[in-house]
Each structure stands twice: as C-alpha cells, then as structure tokens.
Amino acid sequence: MTLAKVPVALGDRSYEVLIGAGLLGGAGAHIAPLLKRPKVAIVSDAHVADLHLTTLTASLDAAGISHSNLSLPQGESTKSWPHLQEVVHWLLSEQIERNDIVIAFGGGVIGDLVGFAASILRRGVRFVQIPTSLLAQVDSSVGGKTGINAPHGKNLIGAFHQPSLVLADIAVLGTLTARDFLAGYGEVAKYGLLGDAGFFSWLEANGPALASGDEALRLEAVKRSVAMKAGIVARDETEQGERALLNLGHTFCHALEAATGYSGRLLHGEGVAIGCALAFETSARLGLCSQEAPSRVRAHLKDMKMKTDLSDIAGDLPDAEGLIALMMQDKKVSAGTLNFIMARDIGSAFVTADVDTAVLKSVLTDALATRA
Ligand code: NAD
C-alpha cells in the first residue's frame, strides 16, 4: 500500500495525517502506540458504521484493543446540543478517562461533533480522526476546529482541539455517493484557488478521472490538499491571519446554507464551490483579478458536473439584500465589518474588509437573475 504521511507541526500538539488505500484495516496498529491502556470509544454515523465499522473493529481486535461504539444519525442536524450531550454522557458512561482516546469515525459532521465532545470531556481528552468523506479527509479532520451549530448560524459553538492522529483511507471514499464525493471536491478545488495555481491546473487535467475513481489520483489530491492545510495551520493555528484564506467562498456558502435551512438542498461543499465562483466574480468586478479567472473557475466546476451557480440550487432563495444580511452573521464579522477572501488570480487569495456592498449586491442580483 502506498502510504503518504503529512506532518502537522504544532509543537507538543504535533501529529501526522496518514493517507493510503486500505488504511482502515490497519488502524488498530497505528492507534495502539498512542494508548495508555488498550481501550477506545468510537463515535460514528449510522450510515458509515453500516458500511465500514466492522473493518475498523477487526483491526482494533487484531491489535488487542477493546472498543465500544455509539452510532448517531447521519446529517448536519447531528452537529447540535442534544447530540453533543448524548456523546459526552455516553463517553462518561463508558468510563473514558483523561488518558484514553476517542475515535471520530465519519464525515465532517462526526469529526466536528466528536472533536468538540473530546475537548470538553474531563477538560479535554485526546481523539483520533478517521475521516471517511472526501471533505473530511482534505479539510475538516485536520487543523483542530471542532464544534456544533446554533440556531443563529453554523459552527458558532466550538473549540480548537487538535487530534492526536488522522487516518485517511482513500478506499472508503468508494462508497460515497457521487454527490457527496463532488461536494468534498469543492474543498479540494478551493486549495488550488486560494494558494496553488499549479494544483488547480493539475485538477483541471485530472479532476474528472479522480472523480471516476482513480485511487492514485485521489491519493495525490488528498495529500496535496492536506499538505496545504497543514502548512497553513502550522503557521496560524487559531486564525489570526493566513488561516482565514481557507474560508475562500465560505462567507457566500454560509449565507446560502442558512437560506436553504442546512438541508439536503445544498451540501456544505456544494456551497463552497458556488461561493468560490462568487468570490472570483466579485474580485473581477472589483478590478482585483481578470474576468478570465471567474470564467475558468466556473468552467472547471461545470466540467466536474458540480453545482456552480445559484441557478443550480432548487427552491426559493432570499434576494441579494437578504443574502447579504445572512452574510453579516458570519464568524468573520469583526466590529460590524465583514472580512472577505478575495483573489488577485487563481492561486492568489487574500483577506480584505474592503468590499463595496454595492458591488456585492450587483454580483448577487445578477447571480439570482440567472434563476429566472
Ligand atoms: P457528513 O459528515 O454529513 O458526511 C456526508 C455524508 O456522507 C453523510 O451522509 C455520511 O453518512 C456520508 N458518508 C461519510 N463517509 C462515507 C463513506 N465512506 N461512504 C458512504 N457514505 C459516507 O458531511 P461532510 O461533507 O463530511 O462534512 C461537512 C461538515 O464538515 C459540515 O458540518 C462542515 O461545517 C464541517 N467542516 C468542518 C471543517 C473544520 O475545519 N472543522 C472544515 C470543513 C467543513
């Protein structure tokens, strides 16, 4: 098995992201050296558990590690107070101690929820991320952002809590629906767009084959994405500066997710892709980048058969002013000013508070008009 290792350099909280096809079958051997006693608690979503839990538990058995599992309903609404309480109380009833390890086994929903539960359980226990969706492998499992949603908006309650290890098995991506895979690809494309034009060109050449199932290309895409995120997180763990670039497209995305009620109408990664296209369009209208840049972004998303435009979202949406009001709920609002991630070119994003609301409104008005 080709095994890639990406270090996340954070001093005494450093850890490795291991990436390979079939890694799940050897998870126990990778986790065993971290344990003070041979016992773990696994939290997964019910769908992932049905598909892949036996492979994980067999590997723990083979390594002599005892285990128990809690399966939660799949979907974004699981990232909530009631399920946080359920996880924490279950871990306490399982007598998970300060020195034990909790395993988050699933997509970004499980990773965020379980990471947060681990951060508050007994004032903090260690956890291992075993991300099973493309989105979780390339993004949410790395970097230590954990949390749940509030009625006021997404991810508004949480903590920074770094995992002790991340195990990304490329083979489990094979059971994702095409829609979930492509949603995760939205975050992959984001890395090229924000900071690596060469990677974006590579994706333009290889994206369709990667989506069709080529594991070598999938491994390369996950490795490059994780390496980029690890570098940014190592330089700016708590988002005082550069880490904000990872939010390219997210201000638009969070407004669209709120407008669609965090429902199946729009998956997070789909919102990121549409948000990236809107961020490039806004950058072009502000004269920050050429008009070719947003055209190229949209061309690639369309080539991948991804949601690209507001017209790809079914059902009603608020008008431009309504969407801007939702954007103001974003965590990146500081003293009433919204910070945006804009771009000078593909691979060259930057943070700015200097986005004229009239331009923003015209971009959204035109984008909404395509829905007629
Ligand atoms: P998710 O966890 O809901 O997973 C998407 C769907 O895929 C679910 O239905 C799940 O059951 C299914 N699934 C997962 N792995 C599977 C597999 N191997 N085979 C078949 N089905 C599988 O959502 P997601 O897209 O993984 O993550 C989205 C979440 O991540 C959002 O809540 C978002 O806010 C969060 N996020 C967090 C960060 C961070 O830095 N912490 C970064 C980006 C996104």
Short mmCIF file of C-alpha atoms and ligand atoms in Angstrom, two decimals:
data_model
loop_
_atom_site.label_atom_id
_atom_site.label_comp_id
_atom_site.label_asym_id
_atom_site.label_seq_id
_atom_site.Cartn_x
_atom_site.Cartn_y
_atom_site.Cartn_z
CA MET A 1 0.00 0.00 0.00
CA THR A 2 1.28 3.47 -0.85
CA LEU A 3 1.20 5.37 2.41
CA ALA A 4 1.62 9.14 2.45
CA LYS A 5 2.47 10.94 5.69
CA VAL A 6 1.81 14.62 6.16
CA PRO A 7 3.06 16.15 9.42
CA VAL A 8 1.11 18.90 11.16
CA ALA A 9 3.82 20.79 13.05
CA LEU A 10 2.32 22.30 16.20
CA GLY A 11 4.99 21.83 18.85
CA ASP A 12 3.86 19.45 21.56
CA ARG A 13 0.48 19.11 19.81
CA SER A 14 2.05 17.93 16.52
CA TYR A 15 0.55 14.94 14.77
CA GLU A 16 0.58 13.07 11.49
CA VAL A 17 -2.02 12.62 8.80
CA LEU A 18 -1.62 9.16 7.24
CA ILE A 19 -3.20 8.71 3.82
CA GLY A 20 -3.50 5.43 1.93
CA ALA A 21 -5.89 2.96 0.35
CA GLY A 22 -6.85 0.21 2.80
CA LEU A 23 -5.53 2.05 5.85
CA LEU A 24 -8.67 1.29 7.87
CA GLY A 25 -7.73 -2.40 8.04
CA GLY A 26 -4.52 -1.43 9.85
CA ALA A 27 -5.98 1.35 12.02
CA GLY A 28 -5.53 -0.60 15.26
CA ALA A 29 -1.77 -0.91 14.72
CA HIS A 30 -1.47 2.85 14.12
CA ILE A 31 -3.59 3.74 17.17
CA ALA A 32 -2.04 1.25 19.62
CA PRO A 33 1.17 3.27 20.28
CA LEU A 34 -0.95 6.24 21.43
CA LEU A 35 -2.83 4.29 24.10
CA LYS A 36 -2.08 4.17 27.82
CA ARG A 37 -4.47 1.21 28.15
CA PRO A 38 -5.92 -0.95 25.33
CA LYS A 39 -9.39 0.63 25.16
CA VAL A 40 -11.07 3.11 22.81
CA ALA A 41 -14.54 4.55 22.28
CA ILE A 42 -15.73 5.02 18.70
CA VAL A 43 -18.39 7.51 17.65
CA SER A 44 -19.65 7.18 14.09
CA ASP A 45 -22.65 7.98 11.98
CA ALA A 46 -25.05 5.10 11.42
CA HIS A 47 -24.52 5.01 7.66
CA VAL A 48 -20.71 4.93 7.92
CA ALA A 49 -20.96 2.34 10.70
CA ASP A 50 -23.10 0.06 8.49
CA LEU A 51 -20.54 0.24 5.71
CA HIS A 52 -17.17 0.29 7.44
CA LEU A 53 -17.32 -0.28 11.21
CA THR A 54 -16.52 -3.99 11.04
CA THR A 55 -13.25 -3.27 9.20
CA LEU A 56 -12.25 -0.81 11.92
CA THR A 57 -13.26 -3.05 14.82
CA ALA A 58 -11.49 -6.06 13.26
CA SER A 59 -8.28 -4.03 13.11
CA LEU A 60 -8.71 -2.99 16.77
CA ASP A 61 -9.34 -6.63 17.73
CA ALA A 62 -6.20 -7.65 15.86
CA ALA A 63 -4.23 -5.06 17.86
CA GLY A 64 -5.77 -6.26 21.16
CA ILE A 65 -7.70 -3.02 21.73
CA SER A 66 -11.17 -3.24 23.29
CA HIS A 67 -13.79 -0.94 21.83
CA SER A 68 -17.36 0.26 22.10
CA ASN A 69 -19.36 2.23 19.54
CA LEU A 70 -22.02 4.90 19.51
CA SER A 71 -23.74 5.46 16.16
CA LEU A 72 -25.56 8.74 15.56
CA PRO A 73 -27.98 9.71 12.80
CA GLN A 74 -26.27 10.88 9.62
CA GLY A 75 -26.67 14.52 8.57
CA GLU A 76 -25.81 18.07 9.56
CA SER A 77 -28.51 18.29 12.24
CA THR A 78 -26.45 15.86 14.33
CA LYS A 79 -24.00 18.73 14.98
CA SER A 80 -26.25 20.02 17.77
CA TRP A 81 -26.52 20.41 21.57
CA PRO A 82 -28.68 17.27 22.03
CA HIS A 83 -26.17 15.02 20.24
CA LEU A 84 -23.21 16.70 21.94
CA GLN A 85 -24.82 15.87 25.28
CA GLU A 86 -25.53 12.32 24.10
CA VAL A 87 -21.88 11.80 23.08
CA VAL A 88 -20.44 13.28 26.28
CA HIS A 89 -22.79 11.31 28.54
CA TRP A 90 -22.11 8.12 26.59
CA LEU A 91 -18.32 8.62 26.89
CA LEU A 92 -18.71 9.15 30.64
CA SER A 93 -20.85 6.02 30.95
CA GLU A 94 -18.16 4.14 29.02
CA GLN A 95 -15.72 5.40 31.69
CA ILE A 96 -13.43 7.08 29.21
CA GLU A 97 -10.61 8.60 31.25
CA ARG A 98 -8.33 11.61 30.71
CA ASN A 99 -5.64 9.40 29.12
CA ASP A 100 -7.93 7.43 26.81
CA ILE A 101 -8.59 8.03 23.13
CA VAL A 102 -11.90 8.72 21.44
CA ILE A 103 -12.23 7.87 17.73
CA ALA A 104 -14.28 10.10 15.44
CA PHE A 105 -15.27 7.80 12.57
CA GLY A 106 -17.23 9.50 9.80
CA GLY A 107 -17.52 12.68 7.79
CA GLY A 108 -17.07 16.26 8.89
CA VAL A 109 -20.23 16.21 10.99
CA ILE A 110 -18.92 13.42 13.22
CA GLY A 111 -15.38 14.85 13.26
CA ASP A 112 -16.54 18.30 14.36
CA LEU A 113 -19.02 16.99 16.95
CA VAL A 114 -16.79 14.31 18.46
CA GLY A 115 -13.73 16.57 18.47
CA PHE A 116 -15.72 19.13 20.44
CA ALA A 117 -17.02 16.46 22.83
CA ALA A 118 -13.41 15.31 23.37
CA SER A 119 -12.31 18.90 24.03
CA ILE A 120 -14.77 19.33 26.93
CA LEU A 121 -14.87 15.79 28.34
CA ARG A 122 -12.91 15.81 31.62
CA ARG A 123 -11.44 19.17 30.47
CA GLY A 124 -10.02 17.52 27.36
CA VAL A 125 -9.25 14.00 26.19
CA ARG A 126 -7.30 13.02 23.11
CA PHE A 127 -9.03 11.91 19.94
CA VAL A 128 -8.18 10.31 16.61
CA GLN A 129 -9.87 11.37 13.41
CA ILE A 130 -10.74 8.64 10.92
CA PRO A 131 -12.38 10.77 8.22
CA THR A 132 -14.48 8.84 5.74
CA SER A 133 -15.79 11.55 3.39
CA LEU A 134 -13.60 13.39 0.90
CA LEU A 135 -14.47 16.67 2.60
CA ALA A 136 -13.37 15.36 5.99
CA GLN A 137 -10.16 13.85 4.59
CA VAL A 138 -8.99 17.00 2.84
CA ASP A 139 -10.26 19.57 5.29
CA SER A 140 -12.28 19.11 8.47
CA SER A 141 -10.20 16.33 10.10
CA VAL A 142 -7.04 18.45 10.01
CA GLY A 143 -6.44 21.62 11.98
CA GLY A 144 -8.40 21.16 15.19
CA LYS A 145 -11.51 23.24 14.54
CA THR A 146 -14.35 21.44 16.32
CA GLY A 147 -17.88 22.43 17.17
CA ILE A 148 -21.61 22.35 16.63
CA ASN A 149 -24.21 24.61 15.00
CA ALA A 150 -26.51 27.10 16.74
CA PRO A 151 -29.93 28.28 15.58
CA HIS A 152 -28.08 31.57 14.90
CA GLY A 153 -25.67 30.02 12.43
CA LYS A 154 -23.16 27.29 11.64
CA ASN A 155 -20.21 26.33 13.80
CA LEU A 156 -20.88 29.12 16.28
CA ILE A 157 -20.18 26.94 19.33
CA GLY A 158 -16.85 25.17 19.48
CA ALA A 159 -13.21 24.93 20.42
CA PHE A 160 -9.78 24.42 18.92
CA HIS A 161 -8.78 20.88 19.82
CA GLN A 162 -6.17 19.11 17.73
CA PRO A 163 -6.45 15.36 17.06
CA SER A 164 -3.55 13.07 18.01
CA LEU A 165 -3.61 11.28 14.66
CA VAL A 166 -5.58 11.37 11.42
CA LEU A 167 -6.06 8.19 9.36
CA ALA A 168 -7.47 8.87 5.88
CA ASP A 169 -8.29 5.67 3.99
CA ILE A 170 -8.77 6.57 0.31
CA ALA A 171 -10.55 3.26 -0.36
CA VAL A 172 -13.56 4.14 1.83
CA LEU A 173 -14.29 7.06 -0.48
CA GLY A 174 -15.50 4.40 -2.92
CA THR A 175 -18.81 4.07 -1.06
CA LEU A 176 -19.63 7.79 -1.11
CA THR A 177 -22.47 8.89 -3.35
CA ALA A 178 -21.31 10.86 -6.38
CA ARG A 179 -22.99 13.92 -4.88
CA ASP A 180 -21.11 13.65 -1.56
CA PHE A 181 -17.83 13.00 -3.38
CA LEU A 182 -18.25 16.09 -5.55
CA ALA A 183 -19.23 18.19 -2.52
CA GLY A 184 -15.88 17.25 -0.97
CA TYR A 185 -14.19 18.11 -4.23
CA GLY A 186 -15.42 21.69 -3.72
CA GLU A 187 -12.92 21.96 -0.84
CA VAL A 188 -10.16 20.34 -2.93
CA ALA A 189 -10.62 22.90 -5.71
CA LYS A 190 -10.63 25.62 -3.03
CA TYR A 191 -6.98 24.81 -2.14
CA GLY A 192 -5.84 25.35 -5.70
CA LEU A 193 -7.88 28.53 -6.00
CA LEU A 194 -6.63 30.08 -2.78
CA GLY A 195 -2.95 29.35 -2.97
CA ASP A 196 -1.64 26.96 -5.62
CA ALA A 197 -2.31 27.71 -9.28
CA GLY A 198 -0.26 24.64 -10.27
CA PHE A 199 -2.54 22.41 -8.22
CA PHE A 200 -5.61 23.96 -9.84
CA SER A 201 -4.15 23.23 -13.30
CA TRP A 202 -3.45 19.67 -12.14
CA LEU A 203 -7.10 19.40 -11.04
CA GLU A 204 -8.31 20.73 -14.39
CA ALA A 205 -6.35 17.91 -16.06
CA ASN A 206 -7.09 15.13 -13.56
CA GLY A 207 -10.34 16.05 -11.77
CA PRO A 208 -12.71 14.03 -13.96
CA ALA A 209 -10.58 10.84 -13.73
CA LEU A 210 -10.20 11.33 -10.00
CA ALA A 211 -13.98 11.65 -9.62
CA SER A 212 -14.43 8.47 -11.69
CA GLY A 213 -12.49 6.51 -9.08
CA ASP A 214 -8.75 6.59 -9.90
CA GLU A 215 -7.21 5.86 -6.47
CA ALA A 216 -3.70 7.07 -7.32
CA LEU A 217 -5.11 10.44 -8.36
CA ARG A 218 -7.35 10.53 -5.29
CA LEU A 219 -4.36 9.90 -3.06
CA GLU A 220 -2.39 12.67 -4.75
CA ALA A 221 -5.30 15.13 -4.43
CA VAL A 222 -5.87 14.33 -0.74
CA LYS A 223 -2.14 14.50 0.00
CA ARG A 224 -1.67 17.87 -1.68
CA SER A 225 -4.79 19.30 -0.05
CA VAL A 226 -3.78 18.09 3.42
CA ALA A 227 -0.20 19.33 2.96
CA MET A 228 -1.51 22.75 2.10
CA LYS A 229 -3.88 22.85 5.05
CA ALA A 230 -1.20 21.50 7.43
CA GLY A 231 1.21 24.24 6.36
CA ILE A 232 -1.34 26.99 6.90
CA VAL A 233 -2.48 25.57 10.27
CA ALA A 234 1.13 25.23 11.46
CA ARG A 235 1.76 28.91 10.67
CA ASP A 236 -1.56 30.20 12.03
CA GLU A 237 -3.32 27.67 14.25
CA THR A 238 -6.00 29.96 15.70
CA GLU A 239 -6.77 32.01 12.59
CA GLN A 240 -5.14 35.30 13.44
CA GLY A 241 -4.21 35.80 9.78
CA GLU A 242 -3.36 33.38 6.97
CA ARG A 243 -5.74 30.60 8.09
CA ALA A 244 -8.67 32.83 7.13
CA LEU A 245 -7.74 32.12 3.48
CA LEU A 246 -9.20 28.63 3.98
CA ASN A 247 -12.56 30.39 4.16
CA LEU A 248 -12.46 31.27 0.46
CA GLY A 249 -16.05 31.01 -0.75
CA HIS A 250 -17.34 30.34 2.77
CA THR A 251 -18.99 33.68 3.50
CA PHE A 252 -21.24 33.14 0.48
CA CYS A 253 -21.57 29.46 1.36
CA HIS A 254 -22.69 30.05 4.95
CA ALA A 255 -25.34 32.53 3.78
CA LEU A 256 -26.60 30.02 1.20
CA GLU A 257 -26.62 27.19 3.75
CA ALA A 258 -28.63 29.36 6.16
CA ALA A 259 -31.01 30.34 3.34
CA THR A 260 -31.59 26.69 2.45
CA GLY A 261 -32.06 25.68 6.09
CA TYR A 262 -28.91 23.48 6.27
CA SER A 263 -30.89 20.92 4.31
CA GLY A 264 -30.22 18.47 1.52
CA ARG A 265 -30.98 21.31 -0.91
CA LEU A 266 -27.35 22.38 -0.61
CA LEU A 267 -24.44 20.42 0.84
CA HIS A 268 -21.62 22.35 2.51
CA GLY A 269 -19.05 21.53 -0.18
CA GLU A 270 -21.53 22.47 -2.90
CA GLY A 271 -21.97 25.83 -1.21
CA VAL A 272 -18.19 26.23 -1.06
CA ALA A 273 -17.89 25.63 -4.81
CA ILE A 274 -20.64 28.13 -5.65
CA GLY A 275 -19.12 30.50 -3.07
CA CYS A 276 -15.68 30.28 -4.72
CA ALA A 277 -17.22 31.13 -8.09
CA LEU A 278 -19.00 34.13 -6.49
CA ALA A 279 -15.82 35.25 -4.70
CA PHE A 280 -13.91 35.25 -8.01
CA GLU A 281 -16.75 37.07 -9.76
CA THR A 282 -16.77 39.72 -7.02
CA SER A 283 -12.96 40.01 -7.26
CA ALA A 284 -13.21 40.56 -11.01
CA ARG A 285 -15.90 43.24 -10.63
CA LEU A 286 -13.78 45.00 -8.03
CA GLY A 287 -10.95 45.04 -10.59
CA LEU A 288 -8.79 42.79 -8.41
CA CYS A 289 -8.47 39.97 -10.95
CA SER A 290 -9.11 39.44 -14.65
CA GLN A 291 -12.55 38.37 -15.92
CA GLU A 292 -10.90 35.17 -17.22
CA ALA A 293 -10.31 33.97 -13.65
CA PRO A 294 -14.01 33.55 -12.64
CA SER A 295 -14.75 32.08 -16.08
CA ARG A 296 -12.03 29.48 -15.56
CA VAL A 297 -13.31 28.64 -12.07
CA ARG A 298 -16.84 28.11 -13.35
CA ALA A 299 -15.64 26.14 -16.39
CA HIS A 300 -13.83 23.65 -14.15
CA LEU A 301 -16.78 23.24 -11.77
CA LYS A 302 -19.08 22.64 -14.74
CA ASP A 303 -16.57 20.19 -16.23
CA MET A 304 -16.79 18.28 -12.94
CA LYS A 305 -20.61 18.38 -13.18
CA MET A 306 -20.76 20.27 -9.90
CA LYS A 307 -23.19 22.86 -8.67
CA THR A 308 -21.67 26.11 -9.95
CA ASP A 309 -24.31 28.84 -9.97
CA LEU A 310 -27.22 29.99 -7.80
CA SER A 311 -29.48 28.58 -10.53
CA ASP A 312 -28.24 25.11 -9.52
CA ILE A 313 -29.95 25.47 -6.10
CA ALA A 314 -33.56 24.26 -6.14
CA GLY A 315 -36.34 26.24 -4.45
CA ASP A 316 -36.61 29.83 -3.27
CA LEU A 317 -33.68 31.98 -2.16
CA PRO A 318 -33.74 35.40 -0.46
CA ASP A 319 -32.99 38.47 -2.60
CA ALA A 320 -29.49 40.00 -2.67
CA GLU A 321 -30.15 42.12 0.43
CA GLY A 322 -31.44 39.07 2.29
CA LEU A 323 -28.30 37.11 1.40
CA ILE A 324 -26.06 39.99 2.49
CA ALA A 325 -27.91 40.13 5.83
CA LEU A 326 -27.18 36.42 6.29
CA MET A 327 -23.51 37.05 5.46
CA MET A 328 -23.33 39.52 8.33
CA GLN A 329 -23.97 36.61 10.74
CA ASP A 330 -20.63 35.17 9.64
CA LYS A 331 -17.95 34.50 12.27
CA LYS A 332 -15.60 36.69 10.23
CA VAL A 333 -17.59 39.80 11.18
CA SER A 334 -15.43 41.96 13.40
CA ALA A 335 -16.72 45.25 14.88
CA GLY A 336 -19.57 45.13 12.36
CA THR A 337 -17.20 44.80 9.37
CA LEU A 338 -17.23 41.66 7.27
CA ASN A 339 -13.86 40.33 6.15
CA PHE A 340 -13.87 38.73 2.71
CA ILE A 341 -11.48 36.41 0.95
CA MET A 342 -10.90 37.89 -2.49
CA ALA A 343 -8.46 36.86 -5.22
CA ARG A 344 -5.87 38.58 -7.40
CA ASP A 345 -5.70 35.49 -9.60
CA ILE A 346 -6.21 31.74 -9.44
CA GLY A 347 -3.93 30.60 -6.59
CA SER A 348 -3.65 34.05 -5.08
CA ALA A 349 -6.29 34.83 -2.44
CA PHE A 350 -6.09 37.47 0.27
CA VAL A 351 -8.20 38.81 3.15
CA THR A 352 -9.84 42.20 2.88
CA ALA A 353 -12.58 44.17 4.61
CA ASP A 354 -12.68 46.48 1.64
CA VAL A 355 -15.55 45.05 -0.42
CA ASP A 356 -18.04 47.62 -1.65
CA THR A 357 -21.54 46.45 -0.65
CA ALA A 358 -22.96 47.90 -3.87
CA VAL A 359 -20.65 45.64 -5.92
CA LEU A 360 -21.54 42.67 -3.76
CA LYS A 361 -25.22 43.42 -4.23
CA SER A 362 -24.81 43.66 -8.01
CA VAL A 363 -22.95 40.31 -8.15
CA LEU A 364 -25.70 38.61 -6.14
CA THR A 365 -28.53 40.32 -8.03
CA ASP A 366 -27.06 39.14 -11.36
CA ALA A 367 -26.41 35.65 -9.99
CA LEU A 368 -30.01 35.44 -8.71
CA ALA A 369 -31.32 36.66 -12.08
CA THR A 370 -29.94 33.51 -13.76
CA ARG A 371 -32.51 31.54 -11.73
CA ALA A 372 -35.49 33.06 -13.53
P1 NAD B 1 -21.15 14.49 6.65
O1 NAD B 1 -20.34 14.12 7.82
O2 NAD B 1 -22.59 14.75 6.87
O3 NAD B 1 -20.96 13.36 5.55
C1 NAD B 1 -21.68 13.49 4.34
C2 NAD B 1 -22.49 12.21 4.07
O4 NAD B 1 -21.59 11.21 3.63
C3 NAD B 1 -23.21 11.64 5.29
O5 NAD B 1 -24.49 11.22 4.88
C4 NAD B 1 -22.37 10.43 5.67
O6 NAD B 1 -23.14 9.42 6.26
C5 NAD B 1 -21.83 10.02 4.35
N1 NAD B 1 -20.54 9.30 4.38
C6 NAD B 1 -19.41 9.68 5.01
N2 NAD B 1 -18.43 8.83 4.71
C7 NAD B 1 -18.95 7.90 3.87
C8 NAD B 1 -18.43 6.79 3.17
N3 NAD B 1 -17.14 6.46 3.24
N4 NAD B 1 -19.27 6.06 2.38
C9 NAD B 1 -20.57 6.43 2.26
N5 NAD B 1 -21.11 7.48 2.85
C10 NAD B 1 -20.31 8.20 3.66
O7 NAD B 1 -20.59 15.78 5.94
P2 NAD B 1 -19.16 16.14 5.34
O8 NAD B 1 -19.42 16.67 3.99
O9 NAD B 1 -18.19 15.06 5.51
O10 NAD B 1 -18.72 17.34 6.30
C11 NAD B 1 -19.46 18.52 6.38
C12 NAD B 1 -19.26 19.12 7.75
O11 NAD B 1 -17.88 19.43 7.94
C13 NAD B 1 -20.02 20.43 7.94
O12 NAD B 1 -20.67 20.40 9.18
C14 NAD B 1 -18.92 21.48 7.94
O13 NAD B 1 -19.24 22.60 8.73
C15 NAD B 1 -17.77 20.71 8.52
N6 NAD B 1 -16.45 21.25 8.19
C16 NAD B 1 -15.58 21.44 9.21
C17 NAD B 1 -14.31 21.91 8.96
C18 NAD B 1 -13.32 22.05 10.09
O14 NAD B 1 -12.24 22.61 9.87
N7 NAD B 1 -13.61 21.54 11.24
C19 NAD B 1 -13.92 22.20 7.64
C20 NAD B 1 -14.84 21.99 6.62
C21 NAD B 1 -16.11 21.51 6.91
#
